[in-house]
C-alpha cells in the first residue's frame, strides 16, 4: 500500500520486490504458489506451459503435456498417441492416433490386420466390411486400406467378388483376375493360384 497507509499482500499471480512501488502481475500463463510473493522468480509457468521461473511461458505443443507448475519440461504422450490441441495438463489428454486403439492416457496398440481406425481416441478398430477383404499391414487408418484377398477382386474399400471360373488372382489387392487362357479353366470360382488352371479336354499342358 501507499507509505503510511494500510498494507495489503500482493494477490496470488502477482509479486512486489523491494524496489517496486506496487504489485506487478506475473507473465502470461504463469502464477505464484501463494500470495505476497516478493520477486519475479516466484512466478512459475502454469500446468500445460513450460519455461523458466520468472520468464515467458510457452504452451506445451500438440502431443505433449505438463501436469505441474514450474520450470519442468513438457512430457511426450505414449507412443502412437497425441493430443487434440496444445497446452495440455494431463496424461488423459493423450489419445491413440488413427490406426491405433487404447484407453486415453494409456498405451496404444496397432489395429490388427483386417481392421482399421480413422480417428484419434479410444474407439475400437473397425473390421473391414467385406468378409473377403483384409489390410496389408497392422495400423491401417482408413476403410480404403481394406483390399480384396487372393481369389477376389474389387476396388479398395469396396465390394470384393470371387474370380470367375477360368480365372485366378494370387495377390492381395484390387488387381483384376487373370485368365487361365482359352484352353484351360479352374474347377471353382475364387481361385488364388495359376496352378489351379487345368487344361480343357483335348488339351495338354506344355511345360
Coordinates of N, CA and C in Angstrom, one line a residue:
X1 N 0.8 -1.2 0.0 CA 0.0 0.0 0.0 C 0.9 1.2 0.0
X2 N 0.2 2.4 0.0 CA 0.9 3.7 0.0 C 1.6 3.9 1.4
X3 N 2.8 4.4 1.4 CA 3.5 4.6 2.6 C 2.6 5.4 3.6
X4 N 2.5 4.9 4.8 CA 1.7 5.5 5.8 C 0.3 5.0 5.8
X5 N -0.1 4.2 4.8 CA -1.4 3.6 4.7 C -1.5 2.2 5.1
X6 N -2.6 1.5 4.8 CA -2.8 0.1 5.1 C -2.0 -0.7 4.0
X7 N -1.3 -1.7 4.5 CA -0.6 -2.6 3.6 C -1.4 -3.9 3.3
X8 N -1.5 -4.2 2.1 CA -2.2 -5.5 1.7 C -1.3 -6.4 0.9
X9 N -1.4 -7.6 1.1 CA -0.5 -8.5 0.4 C -0.8 -8.6 -1.1
X10 N 0.3 -8.8 -1.9 CA 0.0 -9.0 -3.3 C -0.7 -10.3 -3.5
X11 N -1.7 -10.2 -4.4 CA -2.5 -11.4 -4.6 C -1.7 -12.5 -5.3
X12 N -2.2 -13.7 -5.2 CA -1.6 -14.8 -6.0 C -1.6 -14.5 -7.5
X13 N -0.5 -14.7 -8.1 CA -0.3 -14.3 -9.5 C 0.3 -13.0 -9.7
X14 N 0.8 -12.4 -8.6 CA 1.5 -11.1 -8.7 C 2.6 -11.1 -7.6
X15 N 3.4 -10.1 -7.7 CA 4.6 -10.0 -6.8 C 5.0 -8.6 -6.6
X16 N 5.9 -8.3 -5.6 CA 6.4 -7.0 -5.4 C 7.8 -7.1 -4.7
X17 N 8.8 -6.7 -5.5 CA 10.1 -6.7 -4.9 C 10.4 -5.5 -4.1
X18 N 11.6 -5.4 -3.4 CA 12.0 -4.3 -2.5 C 12.0 -3.0 -3.2
X19 N 12.3 -2.9 -4.5 CA 12.4 -1.6 -5.1 C 11.2 -1.2 -6.0
X20 N 10.1 -2.0 -5.8 CA 8.9 -1.7 -6.6 C 7.9 -1.0 -5.7
X21 N 7.1 -0.1 -6.4 CA 6.1 0.7 -5.7 C 4.8 -0.1 -5.5
X22 N 4.5 -1.0 -6.4 CA 3.2 -1.7 -6.3 C 3.4 -3.1 -6.9
X23 N 2.3 -3.9 -6.6 CA 2.4 -5.3 -7.1 C 2.3 -5.3 -8.6
X24 N 3.0 -6.3 -9.2 CA 3.0 -6.5 -10.7 C 2.5 -7.9 -11.0
X25 N 1.8 -8.0 -12.1 CA 1.3 -9.3 -12.5 C 2.4 -10.2 -13.0
X26 N 2.3 -11.5 -12.8 CA 3.2 -12.4 -13.4 C 3.1 -12.4 -14.9
X27 N 4.1 -12.9 -15.6 CA 3.9 -13.0 -17.1 C 2.8 -13.9 -17.5
X28 N 2.3 -13.8 -18.7 CA 1.1 -14.6 -19.1 C 1.4 -16.1 -18.9
X29 N 0.3 -16.8 -18.5 CA 0.3 -18.2 -18.3 C 1.3 -18.7 -17.2
X30 N 1.5 -17.8 -16.2 CA 2.2 -18.2 -15.0 C 1.6 -17.6 -13.8
X31 N 1.9 -18.1 -12.6 CA 1.3 -17.6 -11.4 C 2.3 -17.9 -10.3
X32 N 1.9 -17.5 -9.1 CA 2.7 -17.8 -7.9 C 2.1 -18.8 -7.1
X33 N 2.9 -19.5 -6.2 CA 2.3 -20.6 -5.4 C 1.4 -20.0 -4.3
X34 N 1.7 -18.8 -3.8 CA 1.0 -18.2 -2.7 C 0.9 -16.7 -3.0
X35 N 0.1 -16.0 -2.1 CA 0.1 -14.6 -2.2 C 1.3 -14.0 -1.5
X36 N 1.5 -12.7 -1.6 CA 2.6 -12.0 -1.0 C 4.0 -12.4 -1.6
X37 N 4.1 -12.7 -2.9 CA 5.3 -13.1 -3.5 C 6.2 -11.9 -3.6
X38 N 7.5 -12.1 -3.4 CA 8.5 -11.0 -3.3 C 9.4 -10.8 -4.5
X39 N 9.3 -11.6 -5.5 CA 10.2 -11.5 -6.7 C 9.5 -12.1 -7.9
X40 N 10.0 -11.6 -9.1 CA 9.5 -12.1 -10.3 C 9.8 -13.6 -10.5
X41 N 10.9 -14.1 -9.8 CA 11.2 -15.5 -9.9 C 10.2 -16.4 -9.2
X42 N 9.3 -15.8 -8.4 CA 8.3 -16.6 -7.8 C 7.2 -17.0 -8.8
X43 N 7.2 -16.3 -9.9 CA 6.2 -16.6 -11.0 C 6.6 -17.9 -11.7
X44 N 5.7 -18.9 -11.7 CA 6.0 -20.2 -12.2 C 5.0 -20.5 -13.3
X45 N 5.5 -21.1 -14.4 CA 4.6 -21.5 -15.5 C 3.5 -22.4 -15.1
X46 N 2.3 -22.2 -15.5 CA 1.1 -23.0 -15.2 C 1.3 -24.4 -15.8
X47 N 0.5 -25.4 -15.3 CA 0.4 -26.7 -16.0 C 0.0 -26.4 -17.4
X48 N 0.6 -27.2 -18.3 CA 0.4 -27.1 -19.7 C 1.3 -26.1 -20.4
X49 N 2.1 -25.4 -19.6 CA 3.1 -24.4 -20.2 C 4.5 -24.7 -19.6
X50 N 5.5 -24.3 -20.3 CA 6.9 -24.5 -19.9 C 7.7 -23.3 -20.1
X51 N 8.7 -23.1 -19.2 CA 9.6 -22.0 -19.3 C 10.3 -21.8 -17.9
X52 N 11.3 -21.0 -17.9 CA 12.0 -20.7 -16.6 C 11.1 -19.9 -15.7
X53 N 11.3 -20.0 -14.4 CA 10.6 -19.2 -13.4 C 10.9 -17.7 -13.7
X54 N 9.9 -16.9 -13.7 CA 10.0 -15.5 -13.9 C 10.1 -15.1 -15.4
X55 N 10.2 -16.1 -16.3 CA 10.3 -15.8 -17.7 C 9.0 -16.1 -18.5
X56 N 9.1 -16.0 -19.8 CA 7.9 -16.3 -20.6 C 7.6 -17.8 -20.6
X57 N 6.3 -18.1 -20.7 CA 5.8 -19.4 -20.7 C 5.2 -19.8 -22.0
X58 N 5.6 -20.9 -22.6 CA 5.1 -21.3 -23.9 C 4.2 -22.6 -23.7
X59 N 3.2 -22.7 -24.5 CA 2.3 -23.8 -24.4 C 3.0 -25.1 -24.8
X60 N 2.7 -26.2 -24.1 CA 3.2 -27.5 -24.5 C 2.6 -27.8 -25.9
X61 N 3.5 -28.2 -26.8 CA 3.0 -28.4 -28.2 C 2.0 -29.6 -28.2
X62 N 1.4 -29.8 -29.4 CA 0.5 -30.9 -29.6 C 1.3 -32.2 -29.4
X63 N 0.7 -33.2 -28.7 CA 1.4 -34.4 -28.4 C 2.2 -34.5 -27.1
X64 N 2.2 -33.3 -26.4 CA 2.9 -33.3 -25.1 C 2.0 -32.7 -24.1
X65 N 2.3 -32.9 -22.8 CA 1.5 -32.4 -21.7 C 2.4 -32.1 -20.5
X66 N 1.9 -31.3 -19.5 CA 2.6 -31.0 -18.3 C 1.6 -30.8 -17.2
X67 N 1.8 -31.6 -16.1 CA 0.8 -31.6 -15.1 C 1.0 -30.6 -13.9
X68 N 2.3 -30.2 -13.8 CA 2.6 -29.4 -12.7 C 3.0 -27.9 -13.0
X69 N 3.0 -27.0 -12.1 CA 3.6 -25.7 -12.2 C 5.1 -25.7 -12.1
X70 N 5.7 -24.8 -12.7 CA 7.2 -24.7 -12.6 C 7.9 -24.8 -13.9
X71 N 9.2 -25.0 -13.8 CA 10.1 -25.0 -15.0 C 10.2 -26.4 -15.6
X72 N 9.5 -27.4 -15.2 CA 9.7 -28.7 -15.7 C 9.4 -28.7 -17.2
X73 N 10.0 -29.6 -17.9 CA 9.7 -29.8 -19.4 C 8.4 -30.4 -19.6
X74 N 7.8 -30.2 -20.8 CA 6.6 -30.9 -21.2 C 7.0 -32.4 -21.4
X75 N 6.0 -33.3 -21.2 CA 6.2 -34.7 -21.3 C 5.5 -35.2 -22.6
X76 N 6.2 -36.1 -23.3 CA 5.6 -36.7 -24.5 C 4.5 -37.7 -24.2
X77 N 3.4 -37.7 -25.0 CA 2.4 -38.7 -24.9 C 3.0 -40.1 -25.1
X78 N 2.4 -41.2 -24.7 CA 2.8 -42.5 -25.0 C 3.0 -42.7 -26.5
X79 N 3.8 -43.7 -26.9 CA 4.0 -43.9 -28.4 C 2.7 -44.2 -29.1
X80 N 2.5 -43.6 -30.3 CA 1.4 -43.7 -31.1 C 0.1 -43.0 -30.6
X81 N 0.4 -42.1 -29.6 CA -0.7 -41.2 -29.1 C -0.4 -39.8 -29.3
X82 N -1.4 -38.9 -29.3 CA -1.2 -37.5 -29.5 C -2.4 -36.8 -28.8
X83 N -2.4 -35.5 -28.8 CA -3.4 -34.7 -28.2 C -4.2 -33.9 -29.3
X84 N -5.4 -33.4 -28.9 CA -6.2 -32.7 -29.9 C -5.7 -31.3 -30.1
X85 N -5.0 -30.8 -29.1 CA -4.6 -29.4 -29.1 C -3.3 -29.2 -28.3
X86 N -3.0 -27.9 -28.0 CA -1.8 -27.6 -27.2 C -2.2 -27.3 -25.8
X87 N -1.1 -27.0 -24.9 CA -1.3 -26.6 -23.5 C -2.1 -27.7 -22.7
X88 N -1.8 -28.9 -23.0 CA -2.5 -30.0 -22.2 C -1.9 -30.2 -20.8
X89 N -2.8 -30.5 -19.9 CA -2.4 -30.5 -18.5 C -2.4 -31.9 -17.9
X90 N -2.8 -32.9 -18.6 CA -2.9 -34.2 -18.0 C -2.6 -35.3 -19.1
X91 N -2.2 -36.5 -18.5 CA -1.9 -37.6 -19.4 C -3.1 -38.1 -20.1
X92 N -4.3 -37.9 -19.5 CA -5.6 -38.4 -20.1 C -5.9 -37.6 -21.4
X93 N -5.2 -36.5 -21.6 CA -5.4 -35.8 -22.9 C -4.8 -36.5 -24.1
X94 N -3.9 -37.4 -23.8 CA -3.2 -38.2 -24.9 C -4.2 -39.3 -25.4
X95 N -4.5 -39.2 -26.7 CA -5.4 -40.2 -27.3 C -4.7 -41.0 -28.4
X96 N -5.0 -42.2 -28.5 CA -4.4 -43.0 -29.6 C -4.7 -42.5 -31.0
X97 N -3.6 -42.4 -31.8 CA -3.7 -41.9 -33.1 C -4.5 -42.8 -34.0
X98 N -5.0 -42.3 -35.2 CA -5.6 -43.2 -36.1 C -4.8 -44.4 -36.4
X99 N -5.4 -45.6 -36.5 CA -4.7 -46.8 -36.8 C -4.3 -47.5 -35.5
X100 N -4.5 -46.9 -34.3 CA -4.1 -47.5 -33.0 C -5.3 -47.3 -32.1
X101 N -5.4 -48.2 -31.1 CA -6.5 -48.1 -30.1 C -6.0 -48.4 -28.7
X102 N -6.8 -47.9 -27.8 CA -6.4 -48.0 -26.4 C -7.1 -46.9 -25.6
X103 N -7.1 -47.0 -24.3 CA -7.8 -46.0 -23.4 C -7.0 -44.7 -23.5
X104 N -7.7 -43.6 -23.3 CA -7.0 -42.3 -23.3 C -6.0 -42.3 -22.1
X105 N -4.8 -41.8 -22.4 CA -3.7 -41.8 -21.4 C -3.0 -43.1 -21.2
X106 N -3.3 -44.1 -22.0 CA -2.7 -45.4 -21.8 C -1.9 -45.8 -23.0
X107 N -1.4 -47.0 -23.0 CA -0.6 -47.4 -24.2 C -1.6 -47.7 -25.4
X108 N -1.0 -47.6 -26.6 CA -1.8 -47.8 -27.8 C -1.3 -49.0 -28.6
X109 N -2.3 -49.8 -29.0 CA -1.9 -51.0 -29.8 C -2.4 -50.8 -31.3
X110 N -1.6 -51.3 -32.2 CA -2.0 -51.1 -33.6 C -3.2 -52.0 -33.9
X111 N -4.1 -51.4 -34.8 CA -5.2 -52.2 -35.3 C -4.7 -53.4 -36.0
X112 N -5.3 -54.6 -35.7 CA -4.8 -55.8 -36.3 C -5.0 -55.8 -37.8
X113 N -4.4 -56.7 -38.5 CA -4.6 -56.9 -39.9 C -6.1 -57.3 -40.1
X114 N -6.8 -56.6 -41.1 CA -8.2 -56.8 -41.3 C -9.1 -55.8 -40.7
X115 N -8.4 -54.9 -40.0 CA -9.2 -53.8 -39.3 C -8.5 -52.5 -39.6
X116 N -9.3 -51.4 -39.2 CA -8.7 -50.0 -39.4 C -9.4 -49.1 -38.4
X117 N -8.8 -47.9 -38.2 CA -9.4 -46.9 -37.3 C -9.0 -45.5 -37.9
X118 N -10.0 -44.7 -38.2 CA -9.8 -43.5 -38.9 C -9.6 -42.3 -38.0
X119 N -10.0 -42.4 -36.8 CA -10.0 -41.2 -35.9 C -9.1 -41.4 -34.7
X120 N -8.7 -40.3 -34.0 CA -8.0 -40.4 -32.8 C -9.0 -40.7 -31.7
X121 N -8.5 -41.4 -30.6 CA -9.3 -41.6 -29.4 C -9.3 -43.1 -29.0
X122 N -10.2 -43.4 -28.2 CA -10.2 -44.8 -27.6 C -11.2 -45.7 -28.2
X123 N -11.8 -45.3 -29.3 CA -12.7 -46.2 -30.0 C -12.0 -47.5 -30.6
X124 N -12.8 -48.5 -30.7 CA -12.2 -49.8 -31.2 C -11.9 -49.7 -32.7
X125 N -11.0 -50.6 -33.1 CA -10.8 -50.7 -34.6 C -12.0 -51.3 -35.3
X126 N -12.2 -50.9 -36.5 CA -13.3 -51.4 -37.3 C -12.9 -52.5 -38.2
X127 N -13.7 -53.6 -38.2 CA -13.4 -54.7 -39.1 C -13.7 -54.3 -40.6
X128 N -12.9 -54.7 -41.5 CA -13.2 -54.5 -42.9 C -14.6 -55.0 -43.2
X129 N -15.3 -54.2 -44.0 CA -16.8 -54.5 -44.1 C -17.0 -55.8 -45.0
X130 N -16.1 -56.1 -45.8 CA -16.3 -57.3 -46.7 C -15.6 -58.5 -46.2
X131 N -16.2 -59.6 -46.0 CA -15.5 -60.8 -45.4 C -14.4 -61.3 -46.3
X132 N -14.3 -60.9 -47.5 CA -13.3 -61.3 -48.4 C -12.2 -60.2 -48.6
X133 N -12.1 -59.3 -47.7 CA -11.1 -58.2 -47.7 C -10.3 -58.2 -46.5
X134 N -9.1 -57.6 -46.5 CA -8.2 -57.5 -45.4 C -7.3 -56.3 -45.6
X135 N -6.4 -56.0 -44.7 CA -5.5 -55.0 -44.9 C -4.1 -55.6 -45.1
X136 N -3.2 -54.8 -45.7 CA -1.9 -55.3 -46.0 C -1.0 -55.4 -44.8
X137 N -1.3 -54.6 -43.7 CA -0.5 -54.5 -42.5 C -1.3 -54.1 -41.3
X138 N -0.7 -54.1 -40.2 CA -1.4 -53.6 -39.0 C -1.4 -52.0 -39.0
X139 N -2.2 -51.4 -38.2 CA -2.1 -49.9 -38.0 C -2.8 -49.2 -39.2
X140 N -3.8 -49.8 -39.9 CA -4.4 -49.1 -41.0 C -5.4 -48.0 -40.5
X141 N -5.5 -47.0 -41.3 CA -6.2 -45.8 -40.8 C -7.4 -45.4 -41.6
X142 N -7.8 -46.2 -42.6 CA -8.9 -45.9 -43.4 C -9.6 -47.1 -44.0
X143 N -10.9 -47.0 -44.4 CA -11.6 -48.1 -45.0 C -11.0 -48.5 -46.3
X144 N -10.3 -47.5 -47.0 CA -9.7 -47.8 -48.3 C -8.4 -48.7 -48.1
X145 N -8.0 -48.9 -46.9 CA -6.9 -49.8 -46.7 C -7.3 -51.3 -46.8
X146 N -8.7 -51.5 -46.8 CA -9.2 -52.8 -46.9 C -9.2 -53.2 -48.4
X147 N -8.5 -54.2 -48.7 CA -8.3 -54.7 -50.1 C -8.7 -56.1 -50.2
X148 N -9.1 -56.6 -51.4 CA -9.6 -57.9 -51.6 C -8.4 -59.0 -51.4
X149 N -8.8 -60.1 -50.8 CA -7.9 -61.1 -50.6 C -7.6 -61.9 -52.0
X150 N -6.6 -62.7 -52.0 CA -6.4 -63.5 -53.2 C -7.6 -64.3 -53.6
X151 N -7.9 -64.4 -54.8 CA -9.1 -65.1 -55.3 C -10.3 -64.2 -55.5
X152 N -10.2 -63.0 -55.0 CA -11.3 -62.0 -55.1 C -10.8 -60.7 -55.7
X153 N -11.7 -59.9 -56.3 CA -11.2 -58.7 -56.9 C -12.3 -57.6 -56.6
X154 N -11.8 -56.3 -56.6 CA -12.7 -55.2 -56.4 C -11.9 -54.0 -55.9
X155 N -12.5 -52.8 -55.9 CA -11.8 -51.6 -55.6 C -11.5 -51.6 -54.1
X156 N -10.4 -50.9 -53.7 CA -10.0 -50.8 -52.3 C -11.2 -50.2 -51.5
X157 N -11.6 -50.8 -50.4 CA -12.6 -50.2 -49.6 C -14.0 -50.6 -50.1
X158 N -14.1 -51.3 -51.2 CA -15.4 -51.6 -51.8 C -15.8 -53.1 -51.6
X159 N -16.6 -53.6 -52.5 CA -17.1 -54.9 -52.5 C -16.1 -55.9 -53.2
X160 N -15.9 -57.0 -52.7 CA -15.0 -58.0 -53.3 C -15.8 -59.1 -53.9
X161 N -15.5 -59.5 -55.1 CA -16.3 -60.6 -55.8 C -15.3 -61.6 -56.2
X162 N -15.8 -62.9 -56.2 CA -14.9 -64.0 -56.5 C -14.5 -64.0 -57.9
X163 N -13.2 -64.3 -58.2 CA -12.8 -64.5 -59.6 C -13.6 -65.6 -60.2
X164 N -14.1 -65.4 -61.4 CA -15.0 -66.4 -62.1 C -14.1 -67.7 -62.4
X165 N -14.9 -68.8 -62.7 CA -14.2 -70.0 -63.2 C -13.3 -69.6 -64.4
X166 N -12.2 -70.2 -64.5 CA -11.3 -69.9 -65.6 C -10.4 -68.7 -65.4
X167 N -10.4 -68.1 -64.2 CA -9.5 -67.0 -63.8 C -9.0 -67.3 -62.4
X168 N -8.0 -66.5 -62.1 CA -7.3 -66.6 -60.7 C -6.7 -65.2 -60.3
X169 N -6.5 -65.1 -59.1 CA -5.8 -63.9 -58.6 C -5.0 -64.3 -57.4
X170 N -3.7 -64.1 -57.5 CA -2.8 -64.7 -56.4 C -2.4 -63.7 -55.3
X171 N -2.6 -62.4 -55.6 CA -2.1 -61.4 -54.6 C -3.3 -60.7 -53.9
X172 N -3.0 -60.2 -52.8 CA -4.0 -59.3 -52.1 C -4.0 -57.9 -52.8
X173 N -5.1 -57.3 -53.0 CA -5.2 -56.0 -53.7 C -6.4 -55.9 -54.6
X174 N -6.4 -54.8 -55.4 CA -7.5 -54.5 -56.3 C -7.3 -54.9 -57.7
X175 N -6.2 -55.7 -58.0 CA -5.9 -56.1 -59.4 C -7.1 -57.0 -59.9
X176 N -7.2 -57.0 -61.2 CA -8.2 -57.9 -61.9 C -7.7 -59.3 -61.8
X177 N -8.7 -60.2 -62.0 CA -8.4 -61.6 -62.0 C -7.7 -61.9 -63.4
X178 N -6.8 -62.9 -63.4 CA -6.1 -63.2 -64.6 C -6.7 -64.5 -65.2
X179 N -6.9 -64.4 -66.5 CA -7.5 -65.6 -67.2 C -6.5 -66.7 -67.3
X180 N -7.0 -67.9 -67.2 CA -6.2 -69.1 -67.4 C -5.9 -69.3 -68.9
X181 N -6.6 -68.6 -69.8 CA -6.4 -68.8 -71.2 C -7.5 -69.6 -71.8
X182 N -7.6 -69.6 -73.1 CA -8.7 -70.2 -73.8 C -8.8 -71.7 -73.7
X183 N -7.6 -72.3 -73.4 CA -7.6 -73.8 -73.4 C -7.5 -74.4 -71.9
X184 N -7.8 -73.5 -71.0 CA -7.7 -74.0 -69.6 C -8.8 -73.4 -68.7
X185 N -9.1 -74.0 -67.6 CA -10.1 -73.4 -66.7 C -9.8 -73.8 -65.3
X186 N -10.6 -73.4 -64.3 CA -10.5 -73.8 -62.9 C -11.7 -74.6 -62.5
X187 N -11.5 -75.4 -61.5 CA -12.6 -76.2 -61.0 C -13.7 -75.4 -60.3
X188 N -13.3 -74.3 -59.7 CA -14.2 -73.5 -58.9 C -13.9 -72.0 -59.1
X189 N -14.8 -71.2 -58.6 CA -14.5 -69.7 -58.5 C -13.6 -69.4 -57.4
X190 N -13.1 -68.2 -57.3 CA -12.3 -67.7 -56.2 C -10.9 -68.4 -56.1
X191 N -10.4 -68.7 -57.3 CA -9.1 -69.4 -57.4 C -8.0 -68.4 -57.1
X192 N -7.0 -68.9 -56.4 CA -5.9 -68.0 -56.0 C -4.5 -68.3 -56.6
X193 N -4.4 -69.4 -57.3 CA -3.1 -69.7 -57.9 C -3.2 -70.1 -59.4
X194 N -2.2 -69.8 -60.1 CA -2.2 -70.2 -61.5 C -2.2 -71.7 -61.7
X195 N -1.6 -72.4 -60.7 CA -1.5 -73.9 -60.8 C -2.9 -74.6 -60.8
X196 N -3.9 -73.8 -60.4 CA -5.3 -74.3 -60.3 C -5.9 -74.4 -61.7
X197 N -5.3 -73.7 -62.7 CA -5.8 -73.7 -64.1 C -5.5 -75.1 -64.7
X198 N -6.5 -75.8 -65.1 CA -6.3 -77.2 -65.6 C -6.7 -77.1 -67.1
X199 N -6.0 -77.9 -67.9 CA -6.3 -77.9 -69.3 C -7.7 -78.5 -69.6
X200 N -8.4 -78.0 -70.6 CA -9.6 -78.5 -71.0 C -9.4 -79.8 -71.7
X201 N -10.5 -80.6 -71.8 CA -10.4 -81.9 -72.6 C -9.9 -81.6 -74.0
X202 N -9.0 -82.4 -74.4 CA -8.4 -82.2 -75.7 C -7.2 -81.4 -75.7
X203 N -6.8 -80.9 -74.6 CA -5.5 -80.1 -74.5 C -4.7 -80.6 -73.4
X204 N -3.4 -80.5 -73.5 CA -2.4 -80.9 -72.5 C -1.4 -79.8 -72.2
X205 N -0.9 -79.8 -71.0 CA 0.0 -78.7 -70.6 C 1.3 -78.9 -71.2
X206 N 1.9 -77.9 -71.7 CA 3.3 -77.9 -72.2 C 4.2 -77.2 -71.1
X207 N 5.1 -78.0 -70.6 CA 6.0 -77.4 -69.5 C 7.1 -76.5 -70.2

